XYZ file of C-alpha atoms in Angstrom:
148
model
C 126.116 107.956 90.816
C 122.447 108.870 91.145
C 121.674 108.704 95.315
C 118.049 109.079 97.147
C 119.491 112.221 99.354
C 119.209 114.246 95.592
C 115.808 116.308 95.561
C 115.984 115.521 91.753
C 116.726 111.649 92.163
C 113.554 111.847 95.006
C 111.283 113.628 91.923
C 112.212 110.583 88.877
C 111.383 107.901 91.245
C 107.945 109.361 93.132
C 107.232 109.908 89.264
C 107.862 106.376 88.655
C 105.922 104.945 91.383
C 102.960 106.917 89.860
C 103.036 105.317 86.678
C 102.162 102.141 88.745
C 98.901 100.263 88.456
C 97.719 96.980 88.745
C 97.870 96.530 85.177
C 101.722 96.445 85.380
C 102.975 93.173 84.221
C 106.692 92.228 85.449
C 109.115 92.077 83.288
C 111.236 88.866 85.200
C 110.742 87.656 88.868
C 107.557 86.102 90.873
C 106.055 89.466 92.795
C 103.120 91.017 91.406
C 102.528 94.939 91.761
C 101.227 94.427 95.241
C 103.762 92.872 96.299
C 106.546 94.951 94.760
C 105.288 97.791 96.316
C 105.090 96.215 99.352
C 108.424 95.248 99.674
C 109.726 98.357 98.508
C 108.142 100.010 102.020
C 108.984 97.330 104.145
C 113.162 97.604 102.645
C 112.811 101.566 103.121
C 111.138 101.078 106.347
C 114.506 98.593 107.329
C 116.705 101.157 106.177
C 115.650 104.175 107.437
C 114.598 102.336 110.959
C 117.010 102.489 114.302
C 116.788 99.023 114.498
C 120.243 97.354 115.367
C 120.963 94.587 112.835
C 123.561 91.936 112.651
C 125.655 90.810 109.359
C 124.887 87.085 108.608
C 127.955 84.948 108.765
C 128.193 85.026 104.804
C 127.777 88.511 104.843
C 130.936 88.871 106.390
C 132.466 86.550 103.882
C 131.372 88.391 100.638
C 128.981 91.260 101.879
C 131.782 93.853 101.279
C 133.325 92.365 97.923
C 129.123 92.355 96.938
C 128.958 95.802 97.879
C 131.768 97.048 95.667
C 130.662 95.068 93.120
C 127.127 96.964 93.239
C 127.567 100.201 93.910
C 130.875 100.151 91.129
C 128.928 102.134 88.309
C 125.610 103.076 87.582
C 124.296 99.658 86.465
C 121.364 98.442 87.995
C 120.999 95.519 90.053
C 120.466 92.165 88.569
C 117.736 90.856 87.625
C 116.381 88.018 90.239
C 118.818 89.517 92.886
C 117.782 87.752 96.108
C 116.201 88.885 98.879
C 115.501 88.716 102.693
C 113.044 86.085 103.631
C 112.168 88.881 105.998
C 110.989 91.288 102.876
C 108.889 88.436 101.141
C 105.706 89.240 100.494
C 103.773 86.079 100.962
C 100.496 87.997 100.698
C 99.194 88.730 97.066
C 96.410 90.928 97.160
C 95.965 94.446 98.692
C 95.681 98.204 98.643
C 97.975 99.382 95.678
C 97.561 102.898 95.958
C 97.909 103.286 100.238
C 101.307 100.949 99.562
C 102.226 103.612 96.858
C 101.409 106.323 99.364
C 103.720 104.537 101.795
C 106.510 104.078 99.584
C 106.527 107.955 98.229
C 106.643 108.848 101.588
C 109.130 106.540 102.626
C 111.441 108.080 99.365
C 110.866 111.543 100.478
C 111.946 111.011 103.674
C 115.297 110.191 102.769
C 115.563 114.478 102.445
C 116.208 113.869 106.572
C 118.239 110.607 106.679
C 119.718 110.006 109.757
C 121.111 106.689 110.695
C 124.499 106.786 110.477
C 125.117 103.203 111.980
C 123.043 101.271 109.503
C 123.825 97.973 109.162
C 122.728 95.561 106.095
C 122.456 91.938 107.262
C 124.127 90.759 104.350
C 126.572 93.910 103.014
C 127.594 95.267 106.684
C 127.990 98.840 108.114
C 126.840 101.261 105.191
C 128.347 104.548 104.973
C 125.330 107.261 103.979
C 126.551 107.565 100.489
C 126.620 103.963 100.140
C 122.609 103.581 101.507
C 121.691 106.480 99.398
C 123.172 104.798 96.110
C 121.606 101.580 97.362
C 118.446 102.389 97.956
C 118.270 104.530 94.632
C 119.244 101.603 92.741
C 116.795 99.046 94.920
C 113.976 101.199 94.573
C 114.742 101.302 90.088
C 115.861 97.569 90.189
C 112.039 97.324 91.415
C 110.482 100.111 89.433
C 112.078 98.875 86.147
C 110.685 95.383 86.940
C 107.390 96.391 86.151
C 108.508 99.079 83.042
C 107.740 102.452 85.063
């Protein structure tokens, strides 16, 4: 299963998220470019932060059944998964090539990932091999959205 903490996995996305422009048009969803990229920091930045976060109630329901059920094969994520309200982006306009900057950072920093207590508001406590599949297969669910 392809992971973010492989050097290789690191290259094939930051290649990716070059391929990016404004003329990308999605493939399904609402989010334009902007936005996509946008979001894409802003879940990184969650991840990789030392914020303490809570499971929802339903997380604790489903979250770990929903987790299995994603991180079973090498599939990618479905297309109009849902998301936090938190990682809307209402705005729909801005700097697509700083927010690509951002997010190529953001993936190579995963080389020194060290949060060992993450926890996803709606799967739970992550183990690292479980937020290194996940956020390889966020960062492609989004990537593939737009054909890149």
């Amino acid at each position: 299963m392809k992971t973010v903490f492989d050097k290789t996995t690191r290259d094939e996305l930051i290649c990716r998220i070059g391929t990016l422009s404004e003329n990308n048009k999605a493939v399904w969803g609402k989010m334009n470019v902007y936005q996509a990229l946008k979001h894409c920091t802003l879940w990184d930045e969650w991840i990789q932060s030392d914020k303490t976060n809570r499971q929802a109630f339903i997380g604790r329901l489903f979250g770990s059944m929903a987790l299995k059920k994603v991180l079973k094969d090498e599939g990618p994520l479905a297309r109009n998964t849902p998301t936090l309200p938190e990682l809307r982006i209402k705005e729909t306009t801005g700097d697509i090539a700083s927010e690509k900057k951002k997010w190529i950072a953001l993936i190579n920093a995963y080389a020194h990932f060290s949060n060992p207590g993450f926890v996803h508001t709606f799967f739970g406590k992550m183990t690292k091999e479980q937020v290194g599949q996940m956020a390889y297969k966020h960062a492609d669910h989004h990537l593939r959205q737009y054909n890149a």
